[in-house]
mmCIF file of C-alpha atoms in Angstrom:
data_model
loop_
_atom_site.group_PDB
_atom_site.id
_atom_site.type_symbol
_atom_site.label_atom_id
_atom_site.label_comp_id
_atom_site.label_asym_id
_atom_site.label_seq_id
_atom_site.Cartn_x
_atom_site.Cartn_y
_atom_site.Cartn_z
ATOM 1 C CA MET A 1 -45.489 315.101 81.990
ATOM 2 C CA SER A 2 -46.652 311.657 80.880
ATOM 3 C CA GLU A 3 -50.070 313.093 80.119
ATOM 4 C CA LEU A 4 -48.460 315.031 77.270
ATOM 5 C CA LYS A 5 -47.503 311.762 75.565
ATOM 6 C CA THR A 6 -50.107 310.115 73.343
ATOM 7 C CA ALA A 7 -50.185 307.097 71.053
ATOM 8 C CA ASP A 8 -49.369 307.648 67.376
ATOM 9 C CA THR A 9 -52.409 305.815 65.995
ATOM 10 C CA LEU A 10 -56.145 306.135 66.497
ATOM 11 C CA ARG A 11 -56.436 302.413 67.262
ATOM 12 C CA LYS A 12 -54.008 302.593 70.179
ATOM 13 C CA ARG A 13 -55.754 305.635 71.586
ATOM 14 C CA THR A 14 -59.144 303.884 71.506
ATOM 15 C CA SER A 15 -57.838 300.570 72.924
ATOM 16 C CA VAL A 16 -59.773 298.617 70.299
ATOM 17 C CA ASN A 17 -58.618 295.129 69.335
ATOM 18 C CA GLU A 18 -56.235 295.330 66.384
ATOM 19 C CA TYR A 19 -58.132 292.855 64.205
ATOM 20 C CA TRP A 20 -61.551 294.294 64.989
ATOM 21 C CA PHE A 21 -60.284 297.803 64.225
ATOM 22 C CA TRP A 22 -58.848 296.565 60.915
ATOM 23 C CA LEU A 23 -62.199 294.956 60.070
ATOM 24 C CA LEU A 24 -64.136 298.138 60.841
ATOM 25 C CA LEU A 25 -61.881 300.634 59.074
ATOM 26 C CA GLY A 26 -58.829 299.282 57.301
ATOM 27 C CA ALA A 27 -59.981 296.233 55.354
ATOM 28 C CA ASN A 28 -61.159 296.374 51.743
ATOM 29 C CA ARG A 29 -64.954 296.538 51.806
ATOM 30 C CA TRP A 30 -65.338 293.849 49.126
ATOM 31 C CA VAL A 31 -63.117 291.550 51.185
ATOM 32 C CA VAL A 32 -65.224 292.162 54.305
ATOM 33 C CA ALA A 33 -68.463 291.475 52.429
ATOM 34 C CA GLY A 34 -66.960 288.388 50.791
ATOM 35 C CA GLY A 35 -65.692 287.117 54.139
ATOM 36 C CA ILE A 36 -69.143 287.432 55.699
ATOM 37 C CA ALA A 37 -70.653 285.669 52.656
ATOM 38 C CA VAL A 38 -68.214 282.770 53.111
ATOM 39 C CA LEU A 39 -69.167 282.609 56.801
ATOM 40 C CA ILE A 40 -72.865 282.456 55.866
ATOM 41 C CA PHE A 41 -72.102 279.678 53.373
ATOM 42 C CA LEU A 42 -70.213 277.637 55.991
ATOM 43 C CA VAL A 43 -72.976 278.073 58.590
ATOM 44 C CA PHE A 44 -75.603 276.907 56.076
ATOM 45 C CA MET A 45 -73.453 273.917 55.177
ATOM 46 C CA LEU A 46 -73.010 273.013 58.846
ATOM 47 C CA TRP A 47 -76.720 273.216 59.539
ATOM 48 C CA GLY A 48 -77.465 271.117 56.472
ATOM 49 C CA VAL A 49 -74.970 268.428 57.467
ATOM 50 C CA LEU A 50 -76.198 268.281 61.060
ATOM 51 C CA LYS A 51 -79.865 268.203 60.122
ATOM 52 C CA PRO A 52 -81.312 264.648 60.443
ATOM 53 C CA VAL A 53 -83.410 264.994 57.290
ATOM 54 C CA SER A 54 -81.611 265.702 53.997
ATOM 55 C CA LEU A 55 -82.300 268.946 52.167
ATOM 56 C CA SER A 56 -83.464 267.111 49.033
ATOM 57 C CA SER A 57 -86.094 265.276 51.084
ATOM 58 C CA THR A 58 -87.229 268.542 52.640
ATOM 59 C CA MET A 59 -87.524 270.152 49.198
ATOM 60 C CA GLN A 60 -89.667 267.255 47.960
ATOM 61 C CA SER A 61 -92.136 267.692 50.815
ATOM 62 C CA SER A 62 -92.246 271.504 50.925
ATOM 63 C CA ASP A 63 -91.471 274.606 48.887
ATOM 64 C CA MET A 64 -89.331 276.137 51.643
ATOM 65 C CA VAL A 65 -86.277 276.796 49.460
ATOM 66 C CA GLU A 66 -88.333 278.276 46.631
ATOM 67 C CA THR A 67 -90.148 280.550 49.086
ATOM 68 C CA VAL A 68 -86.878 281.779 50.593
ATOM 69 C CA PHE A 69 -85.339 282.660 47.231
ATOM 70 C CA ALA A 70 -88.575 284.184 45.942
ATOM 71 C CA GLY A 71 -88.529 286.466 48.961
ATOM 72 C CA LEU A 72 -84.888 287.314 48.276
ATOM 73 C CA VAL A 73 -85.759 288.369 44.711
ATOM 74 C CA GLY A 74 -88.211 290.940 46.021
ATOM 75 C CA ALA A 75 -85.872 292.041 48.814
ATOM 76 C CA ILE A 76 -82.961 292.541 46.411
ATOM 77 C CA ILE A 77 -84.989 294.711 44.044
ATOM 78 C CA THR A 78 -86.611 296.758 46.829
ATOM 79 C CA GLY A 79 -83.484 297.070 48.974
ATOM 80 C CA THR A 80 -81.211 298.027 46.096
ATOM 81 C CA THR A 81 -83.613 300.705 44.891
ATOM 82 C CA LEU A 82 -84.042 302.094 48.406
ATOM 83 C CA VAL A 83 -80.329 302.198 49.257
ATOM 84 C CA VAL A 84 -79.346 303.836 45.982
ATOM 85 C CA THR A 85 -82.168 306.366 46.348
ATOM 86 C CA ILE A 86 -81.093 307.325 49.873
ATOM 87 C CA ASN A 87 -77.494 307.725 48.759
ATOM 88 C CA GLN A 88 -78.545 309.936 45.878
ATOM 89 C CA LEU A 89 -80.548 312.105 48.265
ATOM 90 C CA VAL A 90 -77.430 312.578 50.388
ATOM 91 C CA LEU A 91 -75.361 313.444 47.333
ATOM 92 C CA SER A 92 -78.053 315.803 46.049
ATOM 93 C CA GLN A 93 -76.787 318.345 48.568
ATOM 94 C CA GLU A 94 -74.068 319.051 46.010
ATOM 95 C CA ILE A 95 -76.714 320.218 43.532
ATOM 96 C CA GLY A 96 -77.597 323.900 43.856
ATOM 97 C CA SER A 97 -78.204 327.152 42.085
ATOM 98 C CA LEU A 98 -75.452 329.239 40.529
ATOM 99 C CA GLY A 99 -75.563 331.568 43.531
ATOM 100 C CA ASN A 100 -75.080 328.683 45.961
ATOM 101 C CA GLN A 101 -72.176 327.320 43.937
ATOM 102 C CA ARG A 102 -70.586 330.794 43.800
ATOM 103 C CA SER A 103 -70.978 331.149 47.558
ATOM 104 C CA ARG A 104 -69.304 327.787 48.120
ATOM 105 C CA MET A 105 -66.461 328.803 45.828
ATOM 106 C CA ASP A 106 -65.976 332.120 47.674
ATOM 107 C CA VAL A 107 -65.819 330.361 51.049
ATOM 108 C CA THR A 108 -63.382 327.788 49.692
ATOM 109 C CA MET A 109 -61.081 330.395 48.174
ATOM 110 C CA ASP A 110 -61.159 332.533 51.336
ATOM 111 C CA PHE A 111 -60.055 329.553 53.380
ATOM 112 C CA ARG A 112 -57.351 328.618 50.886
ATOM 113 C CA GLN A 113 -56.000 332.160 51.037
ATOM 114 C CA ASN A 114 -55.813 331.773 54.813
ATOM 115 C CA THR A 115 -53.863 328.537 54.459
ATOM 116 C CA ASP A 116 -51.646 330.170 51.812
ATOM 117 C CA GLY A 117 -50.621 332.660 54.465
ATOM 118 C CA LEU A 118 -50.153 329.925 57.053
ATOM 119 C CA LEU A 119 -48.031 327.729 54.781
ATOM 120 C CA GLY A 120 -46.162 330.572 53.111
ATOM 121 C CA ALA A 121 -46.884 328.940 49.742
ATOM 122 C CA THR A 122 -49.768 328.050 47.459
ATOM 123 C CA THR A 123 -52.047 325.528 49.149
ATOM 124 C CA PRO A 124 -51.657 322.076 47.503
ATOM 125 C CA ALA A 125 -54.604 320.838 45.464
ATOM 126 C CA ASP A 126 -54.071 317.169 46.334
ATOM 127 C CA PRO A 127 -55.874 316.251 49.615
ATOM 128 C CA ALA A 128 -52.993 314.140 50.947
ATOM 129 C CA ALA A 129 -50.463 316.874 50.129
ATOM 130 C CA TYR A 130 -52.784 319.470 51.719
ATOM 131 C CA LEU A 131 -52.899 317.540 55.000
ATOM 132 C CA ASP A 132 -49.168 316.815 54.820
ATOM 133 C CA ALA A 133 -48.345 320.520 54.402
ATOM 134 C CA LEU A 134 -50.455 321.493 57.418
ATOM 135 C CA ILE A 135 -48.889 318.783 59.579
ATOM 136 C CA GLU A 136 -45.421 319.876 58.460
ATOM 137 C CA THR A 137 -46.241 323.473 59.413
ATOM 138 C CA SER A 138 -47.333 322.373 62.879
ATOM 139 C CA GLN A 139 -44.019 320.491 63.197
ATOM 140 C CA GLN A 140 -42.037 323.580 62.252
ATOM 141 C CA ARG A 141 -43.941 325.790 64.677
ATOM 142 C CA ALA A 142 -43.592 323.243 67.464
ATOM 143 C CA GLU A 143 -39.816 323.254 66.985
ATOM 144 C CA THR A 144 -39.883 327.060 66.924
ATOM 145 C CA LEU A 145 -41.787 327.050 70.221
ATOM 146 C CA ARG A 146 -39.198 324.784 71.819
ATOM 147 C CA SER A 147 -36.277 326.889 70.609
ATOM 148 C CA THR A 148 -37.958 330.168 71.650
ATOM 149 C CA LEU A 149 -38.483 329.190 75.285
ATOM 150 C CA SER A 150 -35.870 330.365 77.738
ATOM 151 C CA GLU A 151 -34.320 327.822 80.071
ATOM 152 C CA THR A 152 -35.043 329.816 83.204
ATOM 153 C CA ASP A 153 -38.175 327.784 83.962
ATOM 154 C CA GLN A 154 -36.993 324.186 83.799
ATOM 155 C CA GLN A 155 -40.425 322.742 84.540
ATOM 156 C CA LEU A 156 -42.025 324.529 81.587
ATOM 157 C CA SER A 157 -39.097 323.638 79.323
ATOM 158 C CA ALA A 158 -39.361 319.963 80.298
ATOM 159 C CA GLN A 159 -43.101 319.879 79.612
ATOM 160 C CA VAL A 160 -42.730 321.637 76.280
ATOM 161 C CA ASP A 161 -39.911 319.251 75.307
ATOM 162 C CA THR A 162 -42.180 316.282 76.052
ATOM 163 C CA TYR A 163 -45.071 317.878 74.184
ATOM 164 C CA VAL A 164 -42.995 318.771 71.111
ATOM 165 C CA ALA A 165 -41.299 315.361 70.979
ATOM 166 C CA ASP A 166 -44.722 313.679 71.031
ATOM 167 C CA LEU A 167 -46.075 316.031 68.356
ATOM 168 C CA LEU A 168 -43.096 315.416 66.063
ATOM 169 C CA GLU A 169 -43.336 311.647 66.483
ATOM 170 C CA ASN A 170 -47.071 311.639 65.793
ATOM 171 C CA ALA A 171 -46.619 313.980 62.816
ATOM 172 C CA ASP A 172 -43.858 311.833 61.297
ATOM 173 C CA HIS A 173 -46.084 308.773 61.546
ATOM 174 C CA ALA A 174 -49.001 310.547 59.850
ATOM 175 C CA ARG A 175 -46.829 312.048 57.100
ATOM 176 C CA ASP A 176 -45.148 308.710 56.341
ATOM 177 C CA HIS A 177 -48.550 307.118 55.736
ATOM 178 C CA LEU A 178 -49.894 310.093 53.767
ATOM 179 C CA GLU A 179 -47.034 309.835 51.284
ATOM 180 C CA ASP A 180 -48.133 308.411 47.900
ATOM 181 C CA SER A 181 -51.707 307.848 49.139
ATOM 182 C CA ASP A 182 -54.546 308.479 46.681
ATOM 183 C CA PHE A 183 -57.846 310.161 47.464
ATOM 184 C CA GLY A 184 -60.821 307.821 47.157
ATOM 185 C CA THR A 185 -59.162 305.194 49.311
ATOM 186 C CA PHE A 186 -59.105 305.069 53.092
ATOM 187 C CA ASP A 187 -55.311 305.525 52.952
ATOM 188 C CA VAL A 188 -55.723 309.317 53.124
ATOM 189 C CA ILE A 189 -58.247 309.389 55.965
ATOM 190 C CA SER A 190 -56.517 306.847 58.212
ATOM 191 C CA PRO A 191 -53.284 308.836 58.871
ATOM 192 C CA ALA A 192 -55.332 312.043 59.050
ATOM 193 C CA LEU A 193 -57.217 310.487 61.976
ATOM 194 C CA ASP A 194 -53.985 309.227 63.537
ATOM 195 C CA TYR A 195 -52.758 312.814 63.913
ATOM 196 C CA ASN A 196 -54.665 313.813 67.058
ATOM 197 C CA TYR A 197 -54.639 317.564 66.635
ATOM 198 C CA ASP A 198 -57.503 317.942 69.134
ATOM 199 C CA ARG A 199 -55.436 316.663 72.041
ATOM 200 C CA LYS A 200 -52.481 318.761 70.916
ATOM 201 C CA MET A 201 -54.676 321.876 70.779
ATOM 202 C CA HIS A 202 -55.855 321.227 74.320
ATOM 203 C CA ASP A 203 -52.356 320.646 75.638
ATOM 204 C CA VAL A 204 -50.783 323.717 74.027
ATOM 205 C CA ARG A 205 -53.628 325.932 75.277
ATOM 206 C CA ARG A 206 -53.299 324.503 78.776
ATOM 207 C CA LEU A 207 -49.531 325.052 78.876
ATOM 208 C CA ALA A 208 -49.838 328.609 77.554
ATOM 209 C CA MET A 209 -52.471 329.531 80.138
ATOM 210 C CA GLU A 210 -50.761 327.749 83.035
ATOM 211 C CA TYR A 211 -47.460 329.552 82.517
ATOM 212 C CA ASP A 212 -48.789 332.791 81.022
ATOM 213 C CA ASP A 213 -47.351 334.989 83.785
ATOM 214 C CA GLN A 214 -43.848 333.647 83.095
ATOM 215 C CA LEU A 215 -43.882 333.973 79.302
ATOM 216 C CA SER A 216 -42.323 336.728 77.232
ATOM 217 C CA ASP A 217 -44.115 338.249 74.261
ATOM 218 C CA ASP A 218 -42.088 336.124 71.832
ATOM 219 C CA GLU A 219 -42.926 332.968 73.758
ATOM 220 C CA ARG A 220 -46.642 333.809 73.806
ATOM 221 C CA SER A 221 -46.459 334.449 70.063
ATOM 222 C CA ALA A 222 -44.835 331.031 69.527
ATOM 223 C CA PHE A 223 -47.642 329.345 71.460
ATOM 224 C CA ARG A 224 -50.261 331.237 69.397
ATOM 225 C CA ASP A 225 -48.557 330.340 66.113
ATOM 226 C CA LEU A 226 -48.558 326.633 66.943
ATOM 227 C CA LEU A 227 -52.182 326.781 68.048
ATOM 228 C CA GLU A 228 -53.074 328.517 64.766
ATOM 229 C CA ALA A 229 -51.488 325.712 62.714
ATOM 230 C CA LEU A 230 -53.336 323.035 64.703
ATOM 231 C CA THR A 231 -56.590 325.000 64.436
ATOM 232 C CA MET A 232 -56.330 325.187 60.654
ATOM 233 C CA TYR A 233 -55.753 321.433 60.432
ATOM 234 C CA GLY A 234 -59.136 320.646 62.026
ATOM 235 C CA PRO A 235 -61.549 322.019 59.395
ATOM 236 C CA VAL A 236 -59.347 320.779 56.539
ATOM 237 C CA ARG A 237 -59.402 317.249 57.914
ATOM 238 C CA GLU A 238 -63.171 317.413 58.408
ATOM 239 C CA TYR A 239 -63.680 318.763 54.879
ATOM 240 C CA ILE A 240 -61.592 315.992 53.321
ATOM 241 C CA LYS A 241 -63.370 313.441 55.510
ATOM 242 C CA ASP A 242 -66.751 314.703 54.258
ATOM 243 C CA LEU A 243 -65.537 314.456 50.663
ATOM 244 C CA TYR A 244 -64.384 310.905 51.324
ATOM 245 C CA ILE A 245 -67.797 309.971 52.774
ATOM 246 C CA GLN A 246 -69.523 311.282 49.657
ATOM 247 C CA TRP A 247 -67.008 309.419 47.493
ATOM 248 C CA ALA A 248 -67.638 306.232 49.514
ATOM 249 C CA LEU A 249 -71.401 306.591 49.097
ATOM 250 C CA VAL A 250 -70.954 306.784 45.328
ATOM 251 C CA LYS A 251 -68.790 303.651 45.423
ATOM 252 C CA LEU A 252 -71.365 301.946 47.651
ATOM 253 C CA SER A 253 -74.189 302.695 45.218
ATOM 254 C CA ARG A 254 -72.162 301.341 42.310
ATOM 255 C CA ALA A 255 -71.038 298.251 44.254
ATOM 256 C CA ILE A 256 -74.590 297.413 45.314
ATOM 257 C CA LEU A 257 -75.822 297.753 41.736
ATOM 258 C CA TYR A 258 -73.109 295.378 40.492
ATOM 259 C CA ALA A 259 -73.765 292.856 43.271
ATOM 260 C CA ALA A 260 -77.541 293.131 42.854
ATOM 261 C CA ILE A 261 -77.356 291.993 39.220
ATOM 262 C CA VAL A 262 -75.472 288.843 40.219
ATOM 263 C CA ALA A 263 -77.607 288.232 43.314
ATOM 264 C CA LEU A 264 -80.863 288.718 41.416
ATOM 265 C CA THR A 265 -79.759 286.314 38.673
ATOM 266 C CA VAL A 266 -78.786 283.627 41.191
ATOM 267 C CA ALA A 267 -81.903 284.008 43.346
ATOM 268 C CA GLY A 268 -84.188 284.055 40.313
ATOM 269 C CA GLY A 269 -82.445 281.011 38.869
ATOM 270 C CA MET A 270 -82.962 279.104 42.106
ATOM 271 C CA VAL A 271 -86.705 279.835 41.978
ATOM 272 C CA VAL A 272 -87.208 278.997 38.301
ATOM 273 C CA PHE A 273 -84.724 276.235 37.501
ATOM 274 C CA VAL A 274 -83.746 274.367 40.669
ATOM 275 C CA ASP A 275 -85.758 271.542 42.238
ATOM 276 C CA PRO A 276 -84.813 268.387 44.223
ATOM 277 C CA THR A 277 -83.911 266.502 41.046
ATOM 278 C CA THR A 278 -81.673 269.187 39.517
ATOM 279 C CA PHE A 279 -78.670 268.249 41.677
ATOM 280 C CA SER A 280 -79.171 264.690 42.889
ATOM 281 C CA GLY A 281 -75.575 263.539 43.442
ATOM 282 C CA THR A 282 -73.055 264.060 46.236
ATOM 283 C CA LEU A 283 -69.797 266.001 46.501
ATOM 284 C CA PHE A 284 -67.286 265.083 49.194
ATOM 285 C CA GLY A 285 -69.986 262.994 50.829
ATOM 286 C CA ILE A 286 -72.430 265.914 51.027
ATOM 287 C CA GLU A 287 -75.484 266.186 48.767
ATOM 288 C CA GLU A 288 -74.933 268.575 45.877
ATOM 289 C CA ILE A 289 -78.192 270.412 46.415
ATOM 290 C CA LEU A 290 -76.946 271.552 49.838
ATOM 291 C CA TRP A 291 -73.779 272.978 48.249
ATOM 292 C CA VAL A 292 -75.866 274.789 45.637
ATOM 293 C CA VAL A 293 -78.477 276.204 48.017
ATOM 294 C CA SER A 294 -75.866 277.363 50.543
ATOM 295 C CA ALA A 295 -73.723 279.055 47.867
ATOM 296 C CA ALA A 296 -76.756 280.637 46.199
ATOM 297 C CA PHE A 297 -78.021 282.067 49.465
ATOM 298 C CA ALA A 298 -74.591 283.528 50.323
ATOM 299 C CA ILE A 299 -74.321 285.134 46.877
ATOM 300 C CA SER A 300 -77.871 286.477 47.068
ATOM 301 C CA THR A 301 -77.045 288.343 50.295
ATOM 302 C CA LEU A 302 -74.054 290.181 48.761
ATOM 303 C CA PRO A 303 -75.858 293.529 48.206
ATOM 304 C CA PHE A 304 -76.862 293.648 51.873
ATOM 305 C CA LEU A 305 -73.388 292.521 52.976
ATOM 306 C CA LEU A 306 -71.732 295.274 50.923
ATOM 307 C CA PHE A 307 -74.084 297.801 52.476
ATOM 308 C CA THR A 308 -73.167 296.467 55.924
ATOM 309 C CA ALA A 309 -69.411 296.578 55.199
ATOM 310 C CA TYR A 310 -69.484 300.190 53.985
ATOM 311 C CA ILE A 311 -71.771 301.433 56.752
ATOM 312 C CA LEU A 312 -69.556 299.805 59.403
ATOM 313 C CA ARG A 313 -66.640 301.917 58.159
ATOM 314 C CA LEU A 314 -68.601 305.147 57.711
ATOM 315 C CA ALA A 315 -70.345 304.806 61.092
ATOM 316 C CA THR A 316 -67.023 304.148 62.837
ATOM 317 C CA LEU A 317 -65.456 307.095 61.013
ATOM 318 C CA ALA A 318 -68.330 309.360 62.050
ATOM 319 C CA LYS A 319 -68.079 308.187 65.669
ATOM 320 C CA GLN A 320 -64.359 308.967 65.854
ATOM 321 C CA THR A 321 -64.807 312.474 64.382
ATOM 322 C CA LEU A 322 -67.989 313.681 66.074
ATOM 323 C CA SER A 323 -66.320 316.749 67.557
ATOM 324 C CA MET A 324 -64.006 319.394 66.152
ATOM 325 C CA GLY A 325 -61.408 321.212 68.194
ATOM 326 C CA PRO A 326 -60.046 320.468 71.675
ATOM 327 C CA LEU A 327 -62.845 318.088 72.702
ATOM 328 C CA MET A 328 -61.761 314.444 73.070
ATOM 329 C CA LEU A 329 -64.597 311.911 73.162
ATOM 330 C CA SER A 330 -62.535 308.705 73.164
#
């Protein structure tokens, strides 16, 4: 019966280190990019301090620093244009003819009518409330399944009790975190992933088939009703996940454009205005030019670091949701 018990969160089910998982999915993307930029700054400072020859002396004998920042200017312009263009191509899938848009609307409304019947009420328009309503319905049908079963088969009753208790615990966790969450943030997607409907679909199908000969018509109907609720949750979660990915790509494009303006200004300023004599003093016993060059390089990499931070989350999200239905890859 222990195999019917599962962890309440995606992280625990994947056995990934808590801090690494938070870095990949949970952390604010600007914070991740900023943290990597600080790390780059500290590494540059360490190399500069440990180097036998001072940076100012190196700059007097070569144009190494100017060459690096000149290359960054070109990379920032080219990379920013390329990334934004690719994102716009992905989002262009939303652009279509009137017929295509009508077809999408018809499919959407057909599905919502199906969920209206499942929920017994009008399907919520808010994504978090939509997911919450489907999870609540699966809770109700799981409790109905448990109450419908006769106690003649104690082994089946014990397994169903374990299964339902696990489902209710997992559902409560997901619903608690969905409450007051706003679409556009990862707060909606994270609890949606925590609710492992795929494993629950597999388990309820296995139990129904294993004990089919011993079930009454009402008991079979209760199994089917629960499976229906779990089945409806899958495409809704995937649809909201896809909307979130598109939303995140829009935010990524905007973030890179903001960061590129700052990075381009700093990199260009280093090429045009900074030479070995511009910052000739020391700060905390370290030459000022090393502070300036290290900080400027870290700032100039921000567009790439933001791209890295967002793609880490989206790639991890895609990996954890590759399949739909009772197929568990992790």
